[in-house]
CSV table of C-alpha atoms and ligand atoms in Angstrom, one decimal:
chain,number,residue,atom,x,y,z
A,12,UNK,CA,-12.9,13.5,5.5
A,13,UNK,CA,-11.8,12.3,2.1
A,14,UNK,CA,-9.3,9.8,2.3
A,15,UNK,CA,-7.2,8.2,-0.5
A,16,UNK,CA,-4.6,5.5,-1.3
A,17,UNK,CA,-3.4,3.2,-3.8
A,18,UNK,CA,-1.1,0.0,-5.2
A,19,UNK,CA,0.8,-1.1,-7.2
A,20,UNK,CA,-0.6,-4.2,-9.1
A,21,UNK,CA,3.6,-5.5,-9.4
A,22,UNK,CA,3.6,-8.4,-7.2
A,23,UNK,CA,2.4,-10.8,-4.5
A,24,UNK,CA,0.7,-8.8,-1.5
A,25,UNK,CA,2.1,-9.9,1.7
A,26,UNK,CA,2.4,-8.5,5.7
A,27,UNK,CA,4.6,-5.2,5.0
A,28,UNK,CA,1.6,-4.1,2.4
A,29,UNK,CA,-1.0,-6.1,4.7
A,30,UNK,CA,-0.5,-3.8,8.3
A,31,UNK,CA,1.4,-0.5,6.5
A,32,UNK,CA,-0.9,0.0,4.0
A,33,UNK,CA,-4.6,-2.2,3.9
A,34,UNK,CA,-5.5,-2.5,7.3
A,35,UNK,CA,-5.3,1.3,8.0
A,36,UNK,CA,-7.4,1.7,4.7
A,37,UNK,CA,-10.1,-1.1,5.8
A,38,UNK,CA,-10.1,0.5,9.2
A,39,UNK,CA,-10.5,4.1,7.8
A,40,UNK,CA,-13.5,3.1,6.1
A,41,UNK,CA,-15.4,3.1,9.5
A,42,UNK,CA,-13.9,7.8,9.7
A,43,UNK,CA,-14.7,9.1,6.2
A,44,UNK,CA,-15.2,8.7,2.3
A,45,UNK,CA,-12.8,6.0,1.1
A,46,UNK,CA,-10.9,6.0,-2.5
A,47,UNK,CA,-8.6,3.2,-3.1
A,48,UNK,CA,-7.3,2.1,-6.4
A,49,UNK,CA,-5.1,-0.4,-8.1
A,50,UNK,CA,-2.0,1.9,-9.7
A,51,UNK,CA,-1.7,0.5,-12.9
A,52,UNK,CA,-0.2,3.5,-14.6
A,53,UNK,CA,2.9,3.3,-11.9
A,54,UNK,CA,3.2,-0.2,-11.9
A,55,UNK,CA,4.3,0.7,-16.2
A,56,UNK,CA,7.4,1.6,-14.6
A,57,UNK,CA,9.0,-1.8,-13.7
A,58,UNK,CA,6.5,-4.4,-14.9
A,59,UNK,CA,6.4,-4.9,-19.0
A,60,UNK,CA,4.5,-8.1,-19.4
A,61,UNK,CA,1.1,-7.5,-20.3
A,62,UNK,CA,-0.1,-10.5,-19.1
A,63,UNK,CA,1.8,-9.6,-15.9
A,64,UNK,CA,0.3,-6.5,-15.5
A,65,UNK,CA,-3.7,-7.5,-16.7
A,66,UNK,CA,-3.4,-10.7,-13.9
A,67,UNK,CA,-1.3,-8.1,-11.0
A,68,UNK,CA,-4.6,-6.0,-11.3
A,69,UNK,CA,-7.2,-9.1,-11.0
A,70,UNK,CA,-4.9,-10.3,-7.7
A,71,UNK,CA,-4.6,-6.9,-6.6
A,72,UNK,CA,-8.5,-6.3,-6.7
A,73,UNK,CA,-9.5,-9.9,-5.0
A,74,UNK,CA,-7.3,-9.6,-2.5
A,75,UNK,CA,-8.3,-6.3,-1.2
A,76,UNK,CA,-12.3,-7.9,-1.5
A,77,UNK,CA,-11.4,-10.9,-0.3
A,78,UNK,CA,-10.0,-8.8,3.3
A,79,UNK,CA,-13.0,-6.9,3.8
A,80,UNK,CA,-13.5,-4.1,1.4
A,81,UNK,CA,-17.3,-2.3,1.8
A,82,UNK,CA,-17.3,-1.5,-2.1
A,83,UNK,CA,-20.9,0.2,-0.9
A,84,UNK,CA,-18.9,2.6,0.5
A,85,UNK,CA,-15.4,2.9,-0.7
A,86,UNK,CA,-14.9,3.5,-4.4
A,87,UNK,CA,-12.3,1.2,-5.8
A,88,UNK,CA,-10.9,1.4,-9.3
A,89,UNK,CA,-8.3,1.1,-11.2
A,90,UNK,CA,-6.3,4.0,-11.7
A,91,UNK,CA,-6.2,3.7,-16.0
A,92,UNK,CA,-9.6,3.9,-15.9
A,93,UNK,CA,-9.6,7.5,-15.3
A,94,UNK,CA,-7.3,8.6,-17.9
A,95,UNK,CA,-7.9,12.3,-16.3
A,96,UNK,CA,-5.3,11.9,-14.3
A,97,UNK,CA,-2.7,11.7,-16.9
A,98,UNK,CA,-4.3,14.9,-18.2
A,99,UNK,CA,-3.7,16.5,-14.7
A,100,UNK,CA,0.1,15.3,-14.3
A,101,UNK,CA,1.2,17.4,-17.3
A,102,UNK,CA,-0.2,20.4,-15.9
A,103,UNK,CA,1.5,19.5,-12.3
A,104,UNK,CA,4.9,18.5,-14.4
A,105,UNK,CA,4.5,22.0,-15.6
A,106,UNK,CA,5.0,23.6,-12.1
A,107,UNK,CA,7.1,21.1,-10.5
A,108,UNK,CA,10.9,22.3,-9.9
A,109,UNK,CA,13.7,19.2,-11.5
A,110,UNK,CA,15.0,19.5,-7.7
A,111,UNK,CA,11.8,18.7,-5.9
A,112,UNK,CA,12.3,15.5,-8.3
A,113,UNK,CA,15.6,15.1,-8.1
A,114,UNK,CA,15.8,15.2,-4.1
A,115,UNK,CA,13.1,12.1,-4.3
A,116,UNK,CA,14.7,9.0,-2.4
A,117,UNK,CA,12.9,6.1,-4.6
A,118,UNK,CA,13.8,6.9,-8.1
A,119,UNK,CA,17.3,6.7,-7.1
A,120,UNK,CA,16.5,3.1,-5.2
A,121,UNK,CA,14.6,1.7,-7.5
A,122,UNK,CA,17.3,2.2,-10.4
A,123,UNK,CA,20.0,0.6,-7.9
A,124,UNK,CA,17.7,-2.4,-7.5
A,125,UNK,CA,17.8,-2.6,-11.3
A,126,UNK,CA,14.6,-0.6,-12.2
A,127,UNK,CA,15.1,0.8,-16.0
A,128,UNK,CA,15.9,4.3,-15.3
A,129,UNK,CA,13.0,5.8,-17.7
A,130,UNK,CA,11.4,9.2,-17.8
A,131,UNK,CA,8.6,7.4,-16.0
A,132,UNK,CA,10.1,6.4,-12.9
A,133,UNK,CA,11.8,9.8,-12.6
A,134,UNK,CA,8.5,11.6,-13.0
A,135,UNK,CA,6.4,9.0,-10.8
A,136,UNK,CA,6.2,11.5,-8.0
A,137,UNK,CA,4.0,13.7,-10.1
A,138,UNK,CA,1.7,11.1,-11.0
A,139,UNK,CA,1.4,10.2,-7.7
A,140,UNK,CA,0.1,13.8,-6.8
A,141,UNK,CA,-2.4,13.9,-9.6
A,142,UNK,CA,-3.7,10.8,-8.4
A,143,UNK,CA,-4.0,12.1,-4.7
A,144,UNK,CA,-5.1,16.2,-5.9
A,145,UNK,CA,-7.8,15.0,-8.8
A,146,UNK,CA,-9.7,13.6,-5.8
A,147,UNK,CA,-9.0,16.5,-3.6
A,148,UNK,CA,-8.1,13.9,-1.0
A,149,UNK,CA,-7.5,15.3,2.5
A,150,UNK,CA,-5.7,11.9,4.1
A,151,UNK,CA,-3.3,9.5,2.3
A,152,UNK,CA,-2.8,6.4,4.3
A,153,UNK,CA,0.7,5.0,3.3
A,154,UNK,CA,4.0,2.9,4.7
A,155,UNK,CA,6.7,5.6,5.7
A,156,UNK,CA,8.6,5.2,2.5
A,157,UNK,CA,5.6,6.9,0.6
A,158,UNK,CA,5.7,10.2,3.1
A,159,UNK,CA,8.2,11.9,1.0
A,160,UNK,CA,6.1,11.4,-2.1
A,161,UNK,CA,3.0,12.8,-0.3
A,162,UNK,CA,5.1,15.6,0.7
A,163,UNK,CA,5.9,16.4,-3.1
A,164,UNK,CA,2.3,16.3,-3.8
A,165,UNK,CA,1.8,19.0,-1.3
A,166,UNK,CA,4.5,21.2,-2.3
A,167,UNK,CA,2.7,20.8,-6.2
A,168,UNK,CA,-0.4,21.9,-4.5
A,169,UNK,CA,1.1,24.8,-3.0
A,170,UNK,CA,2.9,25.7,-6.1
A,171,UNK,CA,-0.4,25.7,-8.6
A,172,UNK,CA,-2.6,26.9,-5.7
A,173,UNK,CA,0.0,30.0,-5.5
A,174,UNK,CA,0.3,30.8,-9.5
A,175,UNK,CA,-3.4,29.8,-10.3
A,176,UNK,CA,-5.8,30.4,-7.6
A,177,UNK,CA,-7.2,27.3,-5.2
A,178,UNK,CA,-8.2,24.6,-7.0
A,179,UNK,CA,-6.6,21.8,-5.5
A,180,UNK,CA,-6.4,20.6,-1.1
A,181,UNK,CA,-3.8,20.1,0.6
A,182,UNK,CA,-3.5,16.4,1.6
A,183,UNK,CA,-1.5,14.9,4.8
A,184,UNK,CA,0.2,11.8,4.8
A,185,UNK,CA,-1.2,9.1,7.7
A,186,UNK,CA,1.5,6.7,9.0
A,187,UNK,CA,0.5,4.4,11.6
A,188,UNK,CA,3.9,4.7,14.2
A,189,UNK,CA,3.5,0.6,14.9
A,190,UNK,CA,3.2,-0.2,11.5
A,191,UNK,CA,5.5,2.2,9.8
A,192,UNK,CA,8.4,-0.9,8.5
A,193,UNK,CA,7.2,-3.6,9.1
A,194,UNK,CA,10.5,-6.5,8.8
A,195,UNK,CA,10.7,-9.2,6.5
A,196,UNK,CA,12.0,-12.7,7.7
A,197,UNK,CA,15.6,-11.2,7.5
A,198,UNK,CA,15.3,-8.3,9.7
A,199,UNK,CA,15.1,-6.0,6.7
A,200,UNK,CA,12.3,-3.8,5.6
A,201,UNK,CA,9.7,-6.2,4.3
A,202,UNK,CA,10.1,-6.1,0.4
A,203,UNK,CA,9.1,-7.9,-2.9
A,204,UNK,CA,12.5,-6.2,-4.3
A,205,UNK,CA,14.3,-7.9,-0.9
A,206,UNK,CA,12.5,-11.2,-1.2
A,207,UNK,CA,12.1,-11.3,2.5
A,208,UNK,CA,8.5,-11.7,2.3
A,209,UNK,CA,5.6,-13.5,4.0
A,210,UNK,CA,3.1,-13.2,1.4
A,211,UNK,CA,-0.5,-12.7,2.8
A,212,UNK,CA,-2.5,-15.0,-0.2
A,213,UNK,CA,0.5,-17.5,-0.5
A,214,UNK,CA,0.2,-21.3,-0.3
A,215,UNK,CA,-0.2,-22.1,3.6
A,216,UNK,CA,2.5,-24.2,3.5
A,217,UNK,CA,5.0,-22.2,1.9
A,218,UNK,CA,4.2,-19.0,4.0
A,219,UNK,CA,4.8,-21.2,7.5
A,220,UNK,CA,8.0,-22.0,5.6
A,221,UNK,CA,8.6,-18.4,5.5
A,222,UNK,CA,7.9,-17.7,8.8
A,223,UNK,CA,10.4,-20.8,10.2
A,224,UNK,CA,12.7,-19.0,8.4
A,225,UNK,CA,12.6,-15.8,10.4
A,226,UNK,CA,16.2,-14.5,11.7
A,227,UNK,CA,17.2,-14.6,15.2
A,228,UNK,CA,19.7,-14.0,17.2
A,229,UNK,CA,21.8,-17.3,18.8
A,230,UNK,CA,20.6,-17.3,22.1
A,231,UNK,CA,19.6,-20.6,23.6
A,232,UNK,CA,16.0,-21.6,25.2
A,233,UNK,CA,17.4,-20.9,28.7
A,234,UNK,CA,18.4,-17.2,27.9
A,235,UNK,CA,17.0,-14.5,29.0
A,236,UNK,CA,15.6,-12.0,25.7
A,237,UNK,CA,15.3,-8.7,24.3
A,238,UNK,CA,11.5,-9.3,22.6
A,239,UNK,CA,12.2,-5.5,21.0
A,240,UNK,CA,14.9,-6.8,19.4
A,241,UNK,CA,13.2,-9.8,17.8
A,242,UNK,CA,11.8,-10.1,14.3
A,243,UNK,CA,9.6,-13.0,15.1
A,244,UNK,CA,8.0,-10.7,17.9
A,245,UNK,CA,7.6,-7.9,15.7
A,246,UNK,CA,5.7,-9.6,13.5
A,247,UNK,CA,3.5,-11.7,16.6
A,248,UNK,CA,2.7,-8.5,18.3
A,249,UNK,CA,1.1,-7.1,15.0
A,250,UNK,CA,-1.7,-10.6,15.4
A,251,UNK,CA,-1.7,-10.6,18.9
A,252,UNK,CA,-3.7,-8.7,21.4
A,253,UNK,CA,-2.7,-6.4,23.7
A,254,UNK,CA,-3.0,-8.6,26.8
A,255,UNK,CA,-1.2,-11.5,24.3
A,256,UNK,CA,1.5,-9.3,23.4
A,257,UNK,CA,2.8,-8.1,27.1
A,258,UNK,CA,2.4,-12.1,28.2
A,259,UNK,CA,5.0,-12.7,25.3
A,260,UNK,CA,6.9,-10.0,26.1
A,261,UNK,CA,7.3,-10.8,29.4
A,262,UNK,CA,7.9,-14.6,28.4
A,263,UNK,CA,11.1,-13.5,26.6
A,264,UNK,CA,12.6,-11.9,29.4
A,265,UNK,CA,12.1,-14.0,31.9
A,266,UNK,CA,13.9,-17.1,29.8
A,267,UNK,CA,12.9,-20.6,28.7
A,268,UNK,CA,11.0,-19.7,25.9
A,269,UNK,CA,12.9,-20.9,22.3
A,270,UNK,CA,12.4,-18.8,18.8
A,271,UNK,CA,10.7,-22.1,17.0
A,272,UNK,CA,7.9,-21.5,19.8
A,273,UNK,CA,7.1,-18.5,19.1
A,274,UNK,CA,7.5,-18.9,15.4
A,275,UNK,CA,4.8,-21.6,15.3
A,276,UNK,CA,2.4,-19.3,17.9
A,277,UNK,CA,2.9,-17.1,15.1
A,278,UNK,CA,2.1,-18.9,12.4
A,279,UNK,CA,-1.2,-20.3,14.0
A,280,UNK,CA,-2.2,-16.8,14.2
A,281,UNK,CA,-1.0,-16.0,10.5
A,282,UNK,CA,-3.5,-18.4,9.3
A,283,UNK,CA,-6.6,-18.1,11.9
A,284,UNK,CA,-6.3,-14.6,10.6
A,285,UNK,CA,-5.8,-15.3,6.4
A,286,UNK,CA,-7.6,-19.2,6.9
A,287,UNK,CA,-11.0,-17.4,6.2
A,288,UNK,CA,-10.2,-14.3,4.3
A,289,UNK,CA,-8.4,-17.0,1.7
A,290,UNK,CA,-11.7,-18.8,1.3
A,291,UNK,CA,-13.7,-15.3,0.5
A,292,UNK,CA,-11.0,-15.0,-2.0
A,293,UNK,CA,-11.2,-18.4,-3.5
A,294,UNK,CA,-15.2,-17.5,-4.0
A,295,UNK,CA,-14.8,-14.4,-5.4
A,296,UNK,CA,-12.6,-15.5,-7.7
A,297,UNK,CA,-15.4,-17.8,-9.3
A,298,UNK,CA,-17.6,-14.4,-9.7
A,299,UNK,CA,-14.7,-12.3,-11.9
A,300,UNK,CA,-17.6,-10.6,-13.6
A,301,UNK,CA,-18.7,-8.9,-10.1
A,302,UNK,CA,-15.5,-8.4,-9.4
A,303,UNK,CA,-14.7,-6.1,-12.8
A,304,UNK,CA,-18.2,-4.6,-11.9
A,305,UNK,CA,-17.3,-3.3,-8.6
A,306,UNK,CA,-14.7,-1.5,-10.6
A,307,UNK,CA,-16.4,-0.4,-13.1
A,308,UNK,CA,-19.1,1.1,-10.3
A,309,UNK,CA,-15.9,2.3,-8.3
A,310,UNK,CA,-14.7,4.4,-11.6
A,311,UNK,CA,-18.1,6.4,-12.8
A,312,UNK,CA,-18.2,7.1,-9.4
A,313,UNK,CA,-14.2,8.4,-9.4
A,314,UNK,CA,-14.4,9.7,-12.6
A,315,UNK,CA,-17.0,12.4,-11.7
A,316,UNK,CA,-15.1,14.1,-9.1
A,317,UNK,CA,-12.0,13.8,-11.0
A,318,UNK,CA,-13.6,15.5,-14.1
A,319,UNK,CA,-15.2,18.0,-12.1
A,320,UNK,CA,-11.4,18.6,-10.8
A,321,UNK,CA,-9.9,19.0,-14.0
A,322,UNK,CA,-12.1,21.0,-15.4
A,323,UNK,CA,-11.2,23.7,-12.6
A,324,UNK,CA,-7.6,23.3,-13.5
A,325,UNK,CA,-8.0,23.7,-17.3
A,326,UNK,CA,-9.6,26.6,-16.3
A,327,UNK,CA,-7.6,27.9,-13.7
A,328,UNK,CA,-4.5,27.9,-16.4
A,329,UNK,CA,-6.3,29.4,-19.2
A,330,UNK,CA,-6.7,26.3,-21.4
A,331,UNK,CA,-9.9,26.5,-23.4
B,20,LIG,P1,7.2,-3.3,-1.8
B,20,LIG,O1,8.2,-2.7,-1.0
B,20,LIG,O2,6.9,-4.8,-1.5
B,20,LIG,O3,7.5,-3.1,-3.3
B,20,LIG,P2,5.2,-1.3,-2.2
B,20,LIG,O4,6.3,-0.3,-2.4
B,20,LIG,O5,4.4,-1.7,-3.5
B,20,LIG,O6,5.8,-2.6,-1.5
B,20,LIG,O7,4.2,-0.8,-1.1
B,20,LIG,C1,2.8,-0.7,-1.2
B,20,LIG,C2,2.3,-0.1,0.1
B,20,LIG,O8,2.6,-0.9,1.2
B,20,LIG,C3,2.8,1.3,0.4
B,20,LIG,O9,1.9,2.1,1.0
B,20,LIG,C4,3.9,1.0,1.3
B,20,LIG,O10,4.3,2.1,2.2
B,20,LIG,C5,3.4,-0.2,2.1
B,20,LIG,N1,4.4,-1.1,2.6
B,20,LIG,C6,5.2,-1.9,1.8
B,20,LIG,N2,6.1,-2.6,2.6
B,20,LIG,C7,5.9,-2.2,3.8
B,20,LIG,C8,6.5,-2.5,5.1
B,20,LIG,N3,7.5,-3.4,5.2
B,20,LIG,N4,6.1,-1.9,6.2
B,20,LIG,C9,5.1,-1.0,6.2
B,20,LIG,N5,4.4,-0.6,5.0
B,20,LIG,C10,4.8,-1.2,3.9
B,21,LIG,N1,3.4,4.9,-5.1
B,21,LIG,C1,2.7,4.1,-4.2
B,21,LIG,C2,3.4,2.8,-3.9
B,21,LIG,O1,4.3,2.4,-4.7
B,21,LIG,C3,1.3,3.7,-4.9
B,21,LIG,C4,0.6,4.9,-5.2
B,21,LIG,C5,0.4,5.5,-6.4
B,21,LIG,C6,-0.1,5.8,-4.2
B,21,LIG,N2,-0.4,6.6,-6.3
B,21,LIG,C7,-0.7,6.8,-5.0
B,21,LIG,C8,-0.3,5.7,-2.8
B,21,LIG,C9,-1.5,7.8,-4.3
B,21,LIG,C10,-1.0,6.7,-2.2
B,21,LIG,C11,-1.6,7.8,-3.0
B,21,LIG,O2,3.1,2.1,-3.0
């Protein structure tokens, strides 16, 4: 099974990325052939520092080491270094309907959070699927607000497959149900854009000042709660254990249990969980030159398969 994700280098990493996105990659390393890269080449289309963007990738890259990559196994890169794959989006632009585009939820969002409306973010969809069909990637491992892009990128498969012949497979998005929003500390969709976030690489301090922050409801200590209807619980079940989780749950409903309690429970776990992964980053960081050597490795290794894939759709469309 050929499985395939990717992020944007455009900010601080925290627990909406962490559980939607990382953890089902690091755990899917253990079911099949791993690509993951850092999407430079999307993260054009809101960041235009180039100091920004050069340091988003380094962070990006260490923090995804630092929690437990196997770089034996997975191939990581960055996505500019396989320039193929701007190659491959013109020939998907080519057979992509305006409407498939135009129906896409995020370019609209993005622009009313402020995004430059550009050809770029309009056309980011496509990108996106010549990322995911180059490798001929089977799974995509995403948050739910990616399954409408990997939906696009199977209707572009589709589409070429039907006018050209098979060259590319059809890939499936894979949302972990639990994990699908994760909420930020005010009960919104965990964000950079919403700055709502606990970031996962953050000063200690700072992130347990994110997590006292967390909205609740008014209820005293004495009352009876709802945990389902908790944020701090949302996030504490995502640490906890099975066996952990129902004693919580049950502690809520029965009463006597306050919101700072479980806050700080929360916290502890936060950083018995990050304590150590923070450390391996803090190494790693003194070894950059490994570091842009796993990419390097990650890339040849990329950059054959996405050759061999392009080569097929040159061919498939009649270019010499
Ligand atoms: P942000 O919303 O902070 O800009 P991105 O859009 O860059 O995050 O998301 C990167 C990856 O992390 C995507 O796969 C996305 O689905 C996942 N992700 C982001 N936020 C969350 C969240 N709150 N819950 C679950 N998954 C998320
Ligand atoms: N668009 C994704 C995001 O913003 C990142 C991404 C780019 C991606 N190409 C991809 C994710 C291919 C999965 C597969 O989070």
């Amino acid at each position: 099974m050929r499985i395939l994700s990717g992020i944007q280098p455009s900010g601080k990493l925290h627990l909406g990325n962490y559980f939607g996105m990382m953890k089902p990659i690091l755990d899917l390393q253990k079911e099949g052939e791993v690509f993951l890269f850092i999407a430079d080449y999307h993260a054009l289309t809101s960041v235009t520092d180039p100091r920004a963007m050069r340091q988003g990738s380094i962070d990006v890259a260490l923090d995804f080491l630092a929690c437990g990559l196997d770089t034996e196994k997975t191939l990581f890169y960055r996505q500019s270094d396989i320039p193929e794959v701007t190659e491959l989006t013109w020939l998907l632009s080519t057979v992509t309907p305006m409407g498939l585009l135009e129906r896409c939820h995020s370019y609209k969002d993005k622009v009313a959070k402020g995004l430059p409306a550009t050809h770029g973010l309009f056309a980011y969809p496509v990108l996106m699927a010549a990322d995911i069909l180059i490798m001929q990637s089977q799974v995509v491992p995403v948050g739910r607000d990616q399954k409408q892009h990997v939906e696009v990128t199977r209707d572009i498969a589709i589409k070429f497959n039907n006018l050209y012949g098979e060259v590319f497979t059809l890939p499936a998005p894979s949302i972990r149900d639990e994990v699908a929003v994760v909420p930020g500390v005010d009960g919104q969709k965990m964000s950079k854009s919403y700055n709502n976030t606990v970031e996962i690489f953050g000063d200690p301090k700072e992130s347990r000042a994110q997590i006292m922050r967390i909205v609740t409801d008014s209820k005293t200590v004495a009352d009876p709660k709802d945990p389902d209807q908790c944020n701090v619980f949302a996030l504490y079940k995502l640490f906890a254990s099975n066996a952990q989780r129902d004693e919580m749950a049950a502690r809520y409903r029965a009463g006597g249990l306050g919101y700072g309690e479980v806050k700080k429970r929360l916290f502890e776990m936060f950083d018995a969980h990050f304590a150590p992964l923070r450390q391996r980053r803090a190494e790693l960081q003194k070894n950059m030159d490994h570091v842009e050597a796993v990419l390097r490795s990650g890339a040849e290794r990329a950059a054959a398969v996405a050759r061999d894939t392009l080569r097929r759709a040159r061919q498939a469309v009649g270019l010499a």
